[in-house]
Amino acid sequence: MTDADPHVIVPFDAVDPKTRLSPLLDRAEREALARTMLTDVLAALRELGVDHTVLATAPVDTPAPVAVDDRSLTTAVNARLAGDTVGEVEPPGPSPAGPVGVVMADLPLATPGALRRLLSGAADVTMAPGRAGGTNALCVCDPTFRVDYHGTSCRDHREAARRGGLELATVDSFRLATDVDEPADLVEVLLHARGTESAVWLREAGITVDTGDGRVTAVRDR
Amino acid sequence: MTDADPHVIVPFDAVDPKTRLSPLLDRAEREALARTMLTDVLAALRELGVDHTVLATAPVDTPAPVAVDDRSLTTAVNARLAGDTVGEVEPPGPSPAGPVGVVMADLPLATPGALRRLLSGAADVTMAPGRAGGTNALCVCDPTFRVDYHGTSCRDHREAARRGGLELATVDSFRLATDVDEPADLVEVLLHARGTESAVWLREAGITVDTGDGRVTAVRDR
């Protein structure tokens, strides 16, 4: 992509993440899977060729530039949308003076193609909704827009754009709508993200897709 | 769209449908909602301008041509893919000699734009996966391809295409991935299908989105 592309920030919860996966994975495993999913998202961004910074709640070892900010997700992202560079660690990413992308770290199905559809949007705000009212990814071209990740954020972001007189576009993507929060979501990783490190990690952990009783679920065989 | 477009069949389960919605809706209500979702899918196909036939398990009152076939979903769809016109009622739809689309009737988020991405596919088979391994929509250009809706059908369809030496493409669409099977799916209808008859029906039935305890769910307030 080009110089006019957004700088993408990737919020990452480094501490006790993904607690709803506890029925299948212990804490160390959940932290390992979270880092692996982050790796996959960063690989897709790198392949697409857009600059990016991980916005982590605690230091994390990753090839991308990292900014550490332990405030709430909403506060930390809004600080970046306002041009704040606090917390940037080695080496600092470009200051997001232009468009800013916000792509969650738990989207292992994200491909360069799906991210391109999001990040090449010409609207003031382009949104990729997640299941159950979430906002999994945004591209923010208008510097006045602020996020609020509480509750049904996709509805709130739509409403915030309307109140601000901003044009909001939506990207219709199953890959970007699929964040990994609970065991059922692992089925999607195993079925649709087969080349990724996340899928390899799950298989090595013994997680497989089970169709035994007619329902399709993720189970652990050891 | 044009004469080279697929003829779309819309499988519809007319008898005691959507039993997993029983926690919120009684049988008559589930049948009414299923018919309303069918209406929305047919409206999107009509707006797109593609010919279509409802393939129903029992007679159903709808403005589209109907074929009644009470065999299993897989058997009934494969009969159509083989050019069978058995069960066609007033007035018979065109015999599907060319490409055939198969679009499920429980996709109230489907828009003409999302369906266009599916139906304009140039591959031998184009698939829109659903959550949990399903196949919510297909466009079949190769007359030898057959469906199997049991289990993780998206994986089986991918494998069947590979075995048959057919090119299979995937449409990355949240709208087509979202079929309505359980209460959580109603959240998606209320949030993302706001102009549809299905969303109106749900609101009139007292179904709303609740964010009370941090989880976003569909609840019934009367």
CSV table of C-alpha atoms in Angstrom, one decimal:
chain,number,residue,atom,x,y,z
A,1,MET,CA,0.0,0.0,0.0
A,2,THR,CA,1.1,3.7,-0.1
A,3,ASP,CA,2.2,6.6,2.1
A,4,ALA,CA,-1.4,7.7,2.4
A,5,ASP,CA,-2.3,4.5,4.1
A,6,PRO,CA,-3.4,4.4,7.7
A,7,HIS,CA,-1.0,3.6,10.4
A,8,VAL,CA,-2.6,0.6,12.1
A,9,ILE,CA,-2.6,0.1,15.9
A,10,VAL,CA,-3.2,-3.4,17.2
A,11,PRO,CA,-4.5,-3.3,20.8
A,12,PHE,CA,-3.2,-6.4,22.7
A,13,ASP,CA,-4.2,-7.6,26.2
A,14,ALA,CA,-1.0,-9.2,27.5
A,15,VAL,CA,-2.2,-10.1,31.0
A,16,ASP,CA,-4.6,-13.1,31.6
A,17,PRO,CA,-6.3,-12.8,28.2
A,18,LYS,CA,-9.2,-14.7,26.8
A,19,THR,CA,-10.6,-16.0,30.1
A,20,ARG,CA,-13.7,-17.4,28.3
A,21,LEU,CA,-11.4,-20.0,26.8
A,22,SER,CA,-10.7,-21.4,30.3
A,23,PRO,CA,-12.8,-24.5,29.7
A,24,LEU,CA,-10.2,-25.7,27.2
A,25,LEU,CA,-7.0,-23.8,28.0
A,26,ASP,CA,-5.1,-22.8,31.2
A,27,ARG,CA,-3.8,-19.4,31.7
A,28,ALA,CA,-0.3,-19.9,30.3
A,29,GLU,CA,-1.9,-21.5,27.2
A,30,ARG,CA,-4.3,-18.7,26.8
A,31,GLU,CA,-1.5,-16.2,26.9
A,32,ALA,CA,0.5,-18.3,24.4
A,33,LEU,CA,-2.5,-18.5,22.0
A,34,ALA,CA,-3.2,-14.7,22.4
A,35,ARG,CA,0.5,-14.0,21.4
A,36,THR,CA,0.2,-16.4,18.5
A,37,MET,CA,-3.0,-14.8,17.2
A,38,LEU,CA,-1.2,-11.4,17.5
A,39,THR,CA,1.6,-12.8,15.4
A,40,ASP,CA,-0.9,-13.9,12.7
A,41,VAL,CA,-2.5,-10.4,12.6
A,42,LEU,CA,0.9,-8.7,12.4
A,43,ALA,CA,1.9,-11.1,9.6
A,44,ALA,CA,-1.2,-10.2,7.6
A,45,LEU,CA,-0.5,-6.4,8.1
A,46,ARG,CA,3.2,-6.9,7.1
A,47,GLU,CA,2.2,-8.8,4.0
A,48,LEU,CA,-0.3,-6.0,3.1
A,49,GLY,CA,2.6,-3.5,3.6
A,50,VAL,CA,1.0,-1.1,6.1
A,51,ASP,CA,2.9,0.4,9.1
A,52,HIS,CA,1.6,-0.8,12.4
A,53,THR,CA,2.2,-0.6,16.2
A,54,VAL,CA,1.2,-3.0,18.9
A,55,LEU,CA,-0.7,-1.1,21.7
A,56,ALA,CA,-0.2,-3.5,24.6
A,57,THR,CA,-1.3,-3.4,28.2
A,58,ALA,CA,2.2,-4.7,29.2
A,59,PRO,CA,5.6,-5.2,27.4
A,60,VAL,CA,5.4,-7.9,24.8
A,61,ASP,CA,8.1,-9.5,22.7
A,62,THR,CA,7.1,-9.0,19.0
A,63,PRO,CA,8.9,-7.9,15.8
A,64,ALA,CA,6.6,-4.9,15.5
A,65,PRO,CA,7.0,-1.6,17.3
A,66,VAL,CA,5.2,-1.6,20.7
A,67,ALA,CA,3.6,1.1,22.7
A,68,VAL,CA,2.7,0.1,26.3
A,69,ASP,CA,-0.4,1.7,27.8
A,70,ASP,CA,-2.2,0.0,30.6
A,71,ARG,CA,-5.3,2.2,30.6
A,72,SER,CA,-8.6,0.9,29.4
A,73,LEU,CA,-8.9,-0.2,25.7
A,74,THR,CA,-11.1,2.8,24.9
A,75,THR,CA,-8.9,5.3,26.6
A,76,ALA,CA,-5.7,4.0,25.1
A,77,VAL,CA,-7.1,3.9,21.6
A,78,ASN,CA,-8.6,7.3,21.8
A,79,ALA,CA,-5.2,8.7,23.0
A,80,ARG,CA,-3.7,7.4,19.8
A,81,LEU,CA,-6.6,8.8,17.7
A,82,ALA,CA,-5.8,12.1,19.3
A,83,GLY,CA,-2.1,11.8,18.1
A,84,ASP,CA,-0.7,10.8,21.5
A,85,THR,CA,2.5,8.8,21.3
A,86,VAL,CA,2.8,8.1,25.0
A,87,GLY,CA,4.2,4.7,25.9
A,88,GLU,CA,6.1,4.0,22.6
A,89,VAL,CA,9.0,1.6,23.0
A,90,GLU,CA,11.7,0.5,20.6
A,91,PRO,CA,11.5,1.8,17.8
A,92,PRO,CA,8.7,4.3,17.9
A,93,GLY,CA,6.2,3.9,15.1
A,94,PRO,CA,5.3,6.8,13.0
A,95,SER,CA,3.0,9.3,14.8
A,96,PRO,CA,-0.5,8.7,13.4
A,97,ALA,CA,-1.1,12.2,11.9
A,98,GLY,CA,-3.0,10.7,9.0
A,99,PRO,CA,-5.7,8.0,9.0
A,100,VAL,CA,-5.5,5.4,11.8
A,101,GLY,CA,-6.5,1.8,11.6
A,102,VAL,CA,-7.5,-0.1,14.8
A,103,VAL,CA,-7.3,-3.8,14.3
A,104,MET,CA,-7.9,-6.2,17.2
A,105,ALA,CA,-5.2,-8.8,18.0
A,106,ASP,CA,-7.6,-11.7,18.2
A,107,LEU,CA,-8.5,-11.9,14.5
A,108,PRO,CA,-6.5,-14.9,13.3
A,109,LEU,CA,-8.7,-15.3,10.2
A,110,ALA,CA,-7.7,-11.8,9.0
A,111,THR,CA,-6.1,-11.9,5.6
A,112,PRO,CA,-4.3,-9.1,3.7
A,113,GLY,CA,-7.2,-9.1,1.4
A,114,ALA,CA,-9.8,-8.6,4.1
A,115,LEU,CA,-7.6,-5.9,5.8
A,116,ARG,CA,-7.2,-4.1,2.4
A,117,ARG,CA,-11.0,-3.8,2.1
A,118,LEU,CA,-11.0,-2.2,5.6
A,119,LEU,CA,-8.0,0.1,5.2
A,120,SER,CA,-8.7,1.3,1.7
A,121,GLY,CA,-12.1,2.7,2.7
A,122,ALA,CA,-12.6,6.3,1.7
A,123,ALA,CA,-15.3,7.1,4.2
A,124,ASP,CA,-14.6,9.2,7.4
A,125,VAL,CA,-14.9,6.0,9.4
A,126,THR,CA,-14.9,2.4,8.1
A,127,MET,CA,-16.0,-0.3,10.5
A,128,ALA,CA,-15.8,-4.1,10.5
A,129,PRO,CA,-18.4,-5.3,13.0
A,130,GLY,CA,-17.8,-8.3,15.1
A,131,ARG,CA,-20.2,-10.9,16.4
A,132,ALA,CA,-22.5,-9.8,19.2
A,133,GLY,CA,-22.2,-6.0,18.6
A,134,GLY,CA,-18.5,-5.7,18.8
A,135,THR,CA,-16.2,-3.6,16.6
A,136,ASN,CA,-13.3,-5.7,15.5
A,137,ALA,CA,-11.6,-3.3,13.2
A,138,LEU,CA,-11.8,0.4,12.2
A,139,CYS,CA,-10.3,2.7,9.8
A,140,VAL,CA,-10.6,6.3,11.0
A,141,CYS,CA,-9.9,9.1,8.5
A,142,ASP,CA,-11.6,11.9,10.5
A,143,PRO,CA,-9.4,13.1,13.4
A,144,THR,CA,-12.5,14.0,15.5
A,145,PHE,CA,-13.8,10.5,15.8
A,146,ARG,CA,-13.5,8.7,19.1
A,147,VAL,CA,-14.1,5.0,20.0
A,148,ASP,CA,-16.2,3.5,22.8
A,149,TYR,CA,-15.7,-0.3,23.1
A,150,HIS,CA,-18.2,-0.8,25.9
A,151,GLY,CA,-21.4,-2.8,25.2
A,152,THR,CA,-22.7,-2.8,21.6
A,153,SER,CA,-19.9,-0.8,20.3
A,154,CYS,CA,-20.8,-1.2,16.6
A,155,ARG,CA,-24.1,0.5,17.3
A,156,ASP,CA,-22.5,3.2,19.4
A,157,HIS,CA,-19.8,3.9,16.7
A,158,ARG,CA,-22.5,4.2,14.1
A,159,GLU,CA,-24.4,6.6,16.3
A,160,ALA,CA,-21.2,8.6,17.1
A,161,ALA,CA,-20.5,9.0,13.4
A,162,ARG,CA,-24.1,10.2,12.8
A,163,ARG,CA,-23.9,12.7,15.6
A,164,GLY,CA,-20.6,14.0,14.3
A,165,GLY,CA,-21.9,14.4,10.8
A,166,LEU,CA,-19.4,11.7,9.6
A,167,GLU,CA,-19.8,9.2,6.8
A,168,LEU,CA,-19.5,5.7,8.2
A,169,ALA,CA,-19.0,2.7,5.9
A,170,THR,CA,-19.1,-1.0,6.9
A,171,VAL,CA,-16.9,-3.8,5.6
A,172,ASP,CA,-18.9,-7.0,5.2
A,173,SER,CA,-16.2,-9.6,6.2
A,174,PHE,CA,-16.7,-12.9,8.0
A,175,ARG,CA,-12.9,-13.0,8.5
A,176,LEU,CA,-12.9,-9.6,10.3
A,177,ALA,CA,-16.1,-10.4,12.2
A,178,THR,CA,-14.6,-13.5,13.7
A,179,ASP,CA,-12.7,-12.6,16.9
A,180,VAL,CA,-11.7,-15.4,19.2
A,181,ASP,CA,-13.4,-15.2,22.6
A,182,GLU,CA,-14.9,-18.6,23.4
A,183,PRO,CA,-14.4,-22.2,22.5
A,184,ALA,CA,-16.9,-22.1,19.6
A,185,ASP,CA,-14.7,-19.5,17.9
A,186,LEU,CA,-11.8,-22.0,17.8
A,187,VAL,CA,-13.8,-24.0,15.2
A,188,GLU,CA,-13.6,-21.0,12.9
A,189,VAL,CA,-9.8,-20.9,13.3
A,190,LEU,CA,-9.4,-24.6,12.6
A,191,LEU,CA,-11.7,-24.5,9.6
A,192,HIS,CA,-10.8,-21.1,8.0
A,193,ALA,CA,-7.3,-20.1,9.1
A,194,ARG,CA,-5.5,-23.2,8.1
A,195,GLY,CA,-2.2,-21.7,7.1
A,196,THR,CA,-1.8,-19.6,10.3
A,197,GLU,CA,0.3,-20.1,13.4
A,198,SER,CA,-2.8,-20.0,15.5
A,199,ALA,CA,-4.3,-23.0,13.7
A,200,VAL,CA,-1.0,-24.9,14.1
A,201,TRP,CA,-0.8,-24.0,17.8
A,202,LEU,CA,-4.4,-25.3,18.4
A,203,ARG,CA,-3.7,-28.5,16.6
A,204,GLU,CA,-0.5,-29.0,18.6
A,205,ALA,CA,-2.5,-28.4,21.8
A,206,GLY,CA,-4.8,-31.2,20.8
A,207,ILE,CA,-7.8,-29.0,19.9
A,208,THR,CA,-9.9,-30.4,17.0
A,209,VAL,CA,-13.2,-29.9,15.4
A,210,ASP,CA,-15.8,-32.4,16.6
A,211,THR,CA,-19.0,-33.2,14.8
A,212,GLY,CA,-20.0,-36.2,16.9
A,213,ASP,CA,-23.5,-35.3,18.0
A,214,GLY,CA,-24.5,-33.1,15.1
A,215,ARG,CA,-23.3,-29.9,16.6
A,216,VAL,CA,-19.9,-28.7,15.4
A,217,THR,CA,-17.7,-27.9,18.4
A,218,ALA,CA,-14.0,-27.5,19.4
A,219,VAL,CA,-12.8,-30.3,21.7
A,220,ARG,CA,-9.5,-31.2,23.3
A,221,ASP,CA,-8.4,-34.8,22.9
A,222,ARG,CA,-5.6,-34.7,25.5
B,1,MET,CA,-27.9,-9.1,-13.5
B,2,THR,CA,-28.0,-10.9,-16.9
B,3,ASP,CA,-29.2,-14.1,-18.7
B,4,ALA,CA,-25.9,-15.8,-17.8
B,5,ASP,CA,-26.7,-15.4,-14.1
B,6,PRO,CA,-27.4,-18.4,-11.9
B,7,HIS,CA,-30.9,-19.5,-11.2
B,8,VAL,CA,-31.1,-19.4,-7.4
B,9,ILE,CA,-32.9,-22.0,-5.3
B,10,VAL,CA,-33.8,-21.1,-1.8
B,11,PRO,CA,-34.3,-24.2,0.4
B,12,PHE,CA,-37.0,-23.5,3.1
B,13,ASP,CA,-38.0,-25.7,6.0
B,14,ALA,CA,-41.7,-25.0,6.4
B,15,VAL,CA,-42.5,-27.4,9.2
B,16,ASP,CA,-41.5,-26.8,12.8
B,17,PRO,CA,-38.4,-24.8,11.9
B,18,LYS,CA,-35.7,-23.2,14.1
B,19,THR,CA,-36.3,-25.3,17.1
B,20,ARG,CA,-33.2,-23.8,18.8
B,21,LEU,CA,-35.1,-20.5,19.1
B,22,SER,CA,-37.6,-22.3,21.4
B,23,PRO,CA,-36.3,-20.5,24.5
B,24,LEU,CA,-37.7,-17.2,23.1
B,25,LEU,CA,-40.3,-18.2,20.5
B,26,ASP,CA,-43.1,-20.7,20.4
B,27,ARG,CA,-43.7,-22.9,17.4
B,28,ALA,CA,-46.2,-20.6,15.6
B,29,GLU,CA,-43.8,-17.7,16.2
B,30,ARG,CA,-40.8,-19.7,14.9
B,31,GLU,CA,-42.8,-20.5,11.7
B,32,ALA,CA,-43.8,-16.9,11.3
B,33,LEU,CA,-40.2,-15.7,11.7
B,34,ALA,CA,-38.9,-18.3,9.3
B,35,ARG,CA,-41.4,-17.1,6.7
B,36,THR,CA,-40.4,-13.5,7.4
B,37,MET,CA,-36.7,-14.3,6.9
B,38,LEU,CA,-37.6,-16.1,3.7
B,39,THR,CA,-39.4,-12.9,2.5
B,40,ASP,CA,-36.3,-10.8,3.2
B,41,VAL,CA,-34.0,-13.2,1.3
B,42,LEU,CA,-36.4,-13.2,-1.7
B,43,ALA,CA,-36.6,-9.4,-1.6
B,44,ALA,CA,-32.8,-9.2,-1.8
B,45,LEU,CA,-32.7,-11.6,-4.7
B,46,ARG,CA,-35.5,-9.7,-6.5
B,47,GLU,CA,-33.7,-6.4,-6.0
B,48,LEU,CA,-30.6,-8.0,-7.4
B,49,GLY,CA,-32.6,-9.2,-10.4
B,50,VAL,CA,-31.8,-12.9,-10.4
B,51,ASP,CA,-34.4,-15.6,-11.1
B,52,HIS,CA,-35.2,-17.8,-8.1
B,53,THR,CA,-37.3,-20.6,-6.9
B,54,VAL,CA,-38.2,-21.6,-3.3
B,55,LEU,CA,-37.5,-25.2,-2.6
B,56,ALA,CA,-39.8,-25.9,0.3
B,57,THR,CA,-40.5,-29.0,2.4
B,58,ALA,CA,-44.2,-28.2,2.2
B,59,PRO,CA,-46.4,-25.8,0.3
B,60,VAL,CA,-45.7,-22.2,1.3
B,61,ASP,CA,-47.4,-18.9,0.3
B,62,THR,CA,-44.8,-16.7,-1.3
B,63,PRO,CA,-44.6,-14.4,-4.4
B,64,ALA,CA,-41.8,-16.5,-5.8
B,65,PRO,CA,-42.2,-19.8,-7.7
B,66,VAL,CA,-42.2,-22.8,-5.3
B,67,ALA,CA,-41.0,-26.3,-5.7
B,68,VAL,CA,-42.2,-28.7,-3.0
B,69,ASP,CA,-39.7,-31.5,-2.1
B,70,ASP,CA,-39.9,-33.2,1.3
B,71,ARG,CA,-36.8,-35.2,0.9
B,72,SER,CA,-33.7,-34.2,2.9
B,73,LEU,CA,-32.0,-30.9,2.2
B,74,THR,CA,-29.0,-32.6,0.6
B,75,THR,CA,-31.1,-34.8,-1.6
B,76,ALA,CA,-33.5,-32.1,-2.7
B,77,VAL,CA,-30.7,-29.7,-3.6
B,78,ASN,CA,-28.7,-32.3,-5.5
B,79,ALA,CA,-31.8,-33.2,-7.5
B,80,ARG,CA,-31.9,-29.5,-8.6
B,81,LEU,CA,-28.2,-29.4,-9.3
B,82,ALA,CA,-28.8,-32.5,-11.6
B,83,GLY,CA,-31.5,-30.5,-13.5
B,84,ASP,CA,-34.5,-32.2,-11.8
B,85,THR,CA,-37.6,-30.0,-11.8
B,86,VAL,CA,-39.8,-32.4,-9.7
B,87,GLY,CA,-42.2,-30.7,-7.4
B,88,GLU,CA,-42.4,-27.4,-9.2
B,89,VAL,CA,-45.7,-25.6,-8.5
B,90,GLU,CA,-47.2,-22.4,-10.0
B,91,PRO,CA,-45.5,-21.1,-12.1
B,92,PRO,CA,-42.5,-23.3,-12.7
B,93,GLY,CA,-39.2,-21.5,-12.5
B,94,PRO,CA,-36.7,-21.9,-15.4
B,95,SER,CA,-35.0,-25.2,-15.4
B,96,PRO,CA,-31.5,-24.7,-14.0
B,97,ALA,CA,-29.5,-25.7,-17.1
B,98,GLY,CA,-26.9,-23.1,-16.3
B,99,PRO,CA,-25.2,-22.1,-13.1
B,100,VAL,CA,-27.3,-22.7,-9.9
B,101,GLY,CA,-27.2,-20.6,-6.8
B,102,VAL,CA,-28.2,-22.2,-3.5
B,103,VAL,CA,-29.1,-19.5,-0.8
B,104,MET,CA,-30.5,-20.5,2.5
B,105,ALA,CA,-33.7,-18.9,3.7
B,106,ASP,CA,-32.5,-18.0,7.1
B,107,LEU,CA,-30.1,-15.2,6.1
B,108,PRO,CA,-32.0,-12.0,6.8
B,109,LEU,CA,-28.7,-10.0,6.8
B,110,ALA,CA,-28.2,-10.9,3.1
B,111,THR,CA,-28.2,-7.8,0.9
B,112,PRO,CA,-28.2,-7.6,-2.9
B,113,GLY,CA,-24.5,-6.5,-2.7
B,114,ALA,CA,-23.5,-9.5,-0.7
B,115,LEU,CA,-25.4,-11.9,-3.0
B,116,ARG,CA,-23.9,-10.2,-6.0
B,117,ARG,CA,-20.4,-11.1,-4.7
B,118,LEU,CA,-21.5,-14.7,-4.4
B,119,LEU,CA,-23.4,-15.0,-7.6
B,120,SER,CA,-21.0,-13.3,-9.9
B,121,GLY,CA,-18.2,-15.7,-8.9
B,122,ALA,CA,-16.3,-17.1,-11.9
B,123,ALA,CA,-15.0,-20.2,-10.2
B,124,ASP,CA,-16.5,-23.7,-10.7
B,125,VAL,CA,-17.9,-23.4,-7.2
B,126,THR,CA,-18.2,-20.3,-5.0
B,127,MET,CA,-19.1,-20.8,-1.3
B,128,ALA,CA,-20.1,-18.5,1.5
B,129,PRO,CA,-19.3,-20.4,4.7
B,130,GLY,CA,-21.5,-20.0,7.7
B,131,ARG,CA,-20.6,-20.1,11.4
B,132,ALA,CA,-19.7,-23.5,12.8
B,133,GLY,CA,-18.7,-25.1,9.6
B,134,GLY,CA,-22.0,-24.6,7.6
B,135,THR,CA,-22.4,-23.6,4.0
B,136,ASN,CA,-24.9,-20.8,3.9
B,137,ALA,CA,-24.8,-20.1,0.2
B,138,LEU,CA,-23.2,-21.5,-2.9
B,139,CYS,CA,-22.9,-20.7,-6.6
B,140,VAL,CA,-22.4,-23.8,-8.6
B,141,CYS,CA,-21.1,-23.4,-12.2
B,142,ASP,CA,-19.9,-27.0,-12.7
B,143,PRO,CA,-22.8,-29.4,-13.3
B,144,THR,CA,-20.9,-32.3,-11.7
B,145,PHE,CA,-20.7,-30.7,-8.2
B,146,ARG,CA,-23.0,-32.1,-5.5
B,147,VAL,CA,-23.7,-30.9,-2.0
B,148,ASP,CA,-23.6,-32.6,1.4
B,149,TYR,CA,-25.0,-30.5,4.2
B,150,HIS,CA,-24.2,-32.9,7.0
B,151,GLY,CA,-21.6,-31.9,9.6
B,152,THR,CA,-18.9,-29.5,8.7
B,153,SER,CA,-20.2,-29.0,5.2
B,154,CYS,CA,-17.9,-26.1,4.3
B,155,ARG,CA,-14.9,-28.5,4.8
B,156,ASP,CA,-16.7,-31.3,2.9
B,157,HIS,CA,-17.6,-29.0,0.0
B,158,ARG,CA,-14.0,-27.8,-0.2
B,159,GLU,CA,-12.8,-31.4,-0.2
B,160,ALA,CA,-15.4,-32.4,-2.8
B,161,ALA,CA,-14.3,-29.7,-5.1
B,162,ARG,CA,-10.6,-30.7,-4.7
B,163,ARG,CA,-11.5,-34.4,-5.5
B,164,GLY,CA,-13.4,-33.3,-8.5
B,165,GLY,CA,-10.6,-31.1,-9.8
B,166,LEU,CA,-12.9,-28.1,-9.5
B,167,GLU,CA,-11.8,-24.5,-8.6
B,168,LEU,CA,-13.5,-23.4,-5.4
B,169,ALA,CA,-13.7,-19.8,-4.3
B,170,THR,CA,-14.9,-18.4,-1.0
B,171,VAL,CA,-16.9,-15.2,-0.4
B,172,ASP,CA,-15.8,-13.4,2.7
B,173,SER,CA,-19.1,-12.1,4.0
B,174,PHE,CA,-20.3,-11.6,7.5
B,175,ARG,CA,-23.8,-11.1,6.1
B,176,LEU,CA,-23.9,-14.4,4.3
B,177,ALA,CA,-22.1,-16.2,7.2
B,178,THR,CA,-24.9,-15.2,9.6
B,179,ASP,CA,-27.7,-17.7,9.6
B,180,VAL,CA,-30.3,-17.5,12.3
B,181,ASP,CA,-30.4,-20.7,14.4
B,182,GLU,CA,-30.2,-19.6,18.0
B,183,PRO,CA,-31.1,-16.6,20.2
B,184,ALA,CA,-27.6,-15.1,19.9
B,185,ASP,CA,-28.1,-14.8,16.2
B,186,LEU,CA,-31.2,-12.6,16.7
B,187,VAL,CA,-28.7,-9.9,18.0
B,188,GLU,CA,-27.2,-9.8,14.6
B,189,VAL,CA,-30.6,-9.3,12.9
B,190,LEU,CA,-31.5,-6.5,15.3
B,191,LEU,CA,-28.1,-4.7,14.9
B,192,HIS,CA,-27.3,-5.3,11.2
B,193,ALA,CA,-30.6,-5.9,9.3
B,194,ARG,CA,-32.5,-2.9,10.5
B,195,GLY,CA,-34.5,-2.2,7.3
B,196,THR,CA,-35.8,-5.8,7.0
B,197,GLU,CA,-39.1,-7.4,7.8
B,198,SER,CA,-37.3,-9.8,10.1
B,199,ALA,CA,-36.0,-7.0,12.3
B,200,VAL,CA,-39.4,-5.4,12.4
B,201,TRP,CA,-41.0,-8.7,13.3
B,202,LEU,CA,-38.5,-9.3,16.1
B,203,ARG,CA,-39.1,-5.8,17.5
B,204,GLU,CA,-42.9,-6.3,17.4
B,205,ALA,CA,-42.5,-9.6,19.2
B,206,GLY,CA,-40.7,-7.7,22.0
B,207,ILE,CA,-37.2,-9.1,21.2
B,208,THR,CA,-34.5,-6.5,22.0
B,209,VAL,CA,-30.7,-6.4,22.4
B,210,ASP,CA,-29.7,-6.4,26.1
B,211,THR,CA,-26.3,-5.4,27.3
B,212,GLY,CA,-27.1,-5.4,31.0
B,213,ASP,CA,-24.4,-7.7,32.4
B,214,GLY,CA,-21.7,-6.9,29.9
B,215,ARG,CA,-22.7,-9.7,27.5
B,216,VAL,CA,-24.8,-8.7,24.5
B,217,THR,CA,-27.8,-11.0,24.2
B,218,ALA,CA,-31.3,-11.1,22.7
B,219,VAL,CA,-34.1,-10.9,25.3
B,220,ARG,CA,-37.8,-10.8,25.3
B,221,ASP,CA,-39.5,-8.1,27.3
B,222,ARG,CA,-43.0,-9.5,27.2
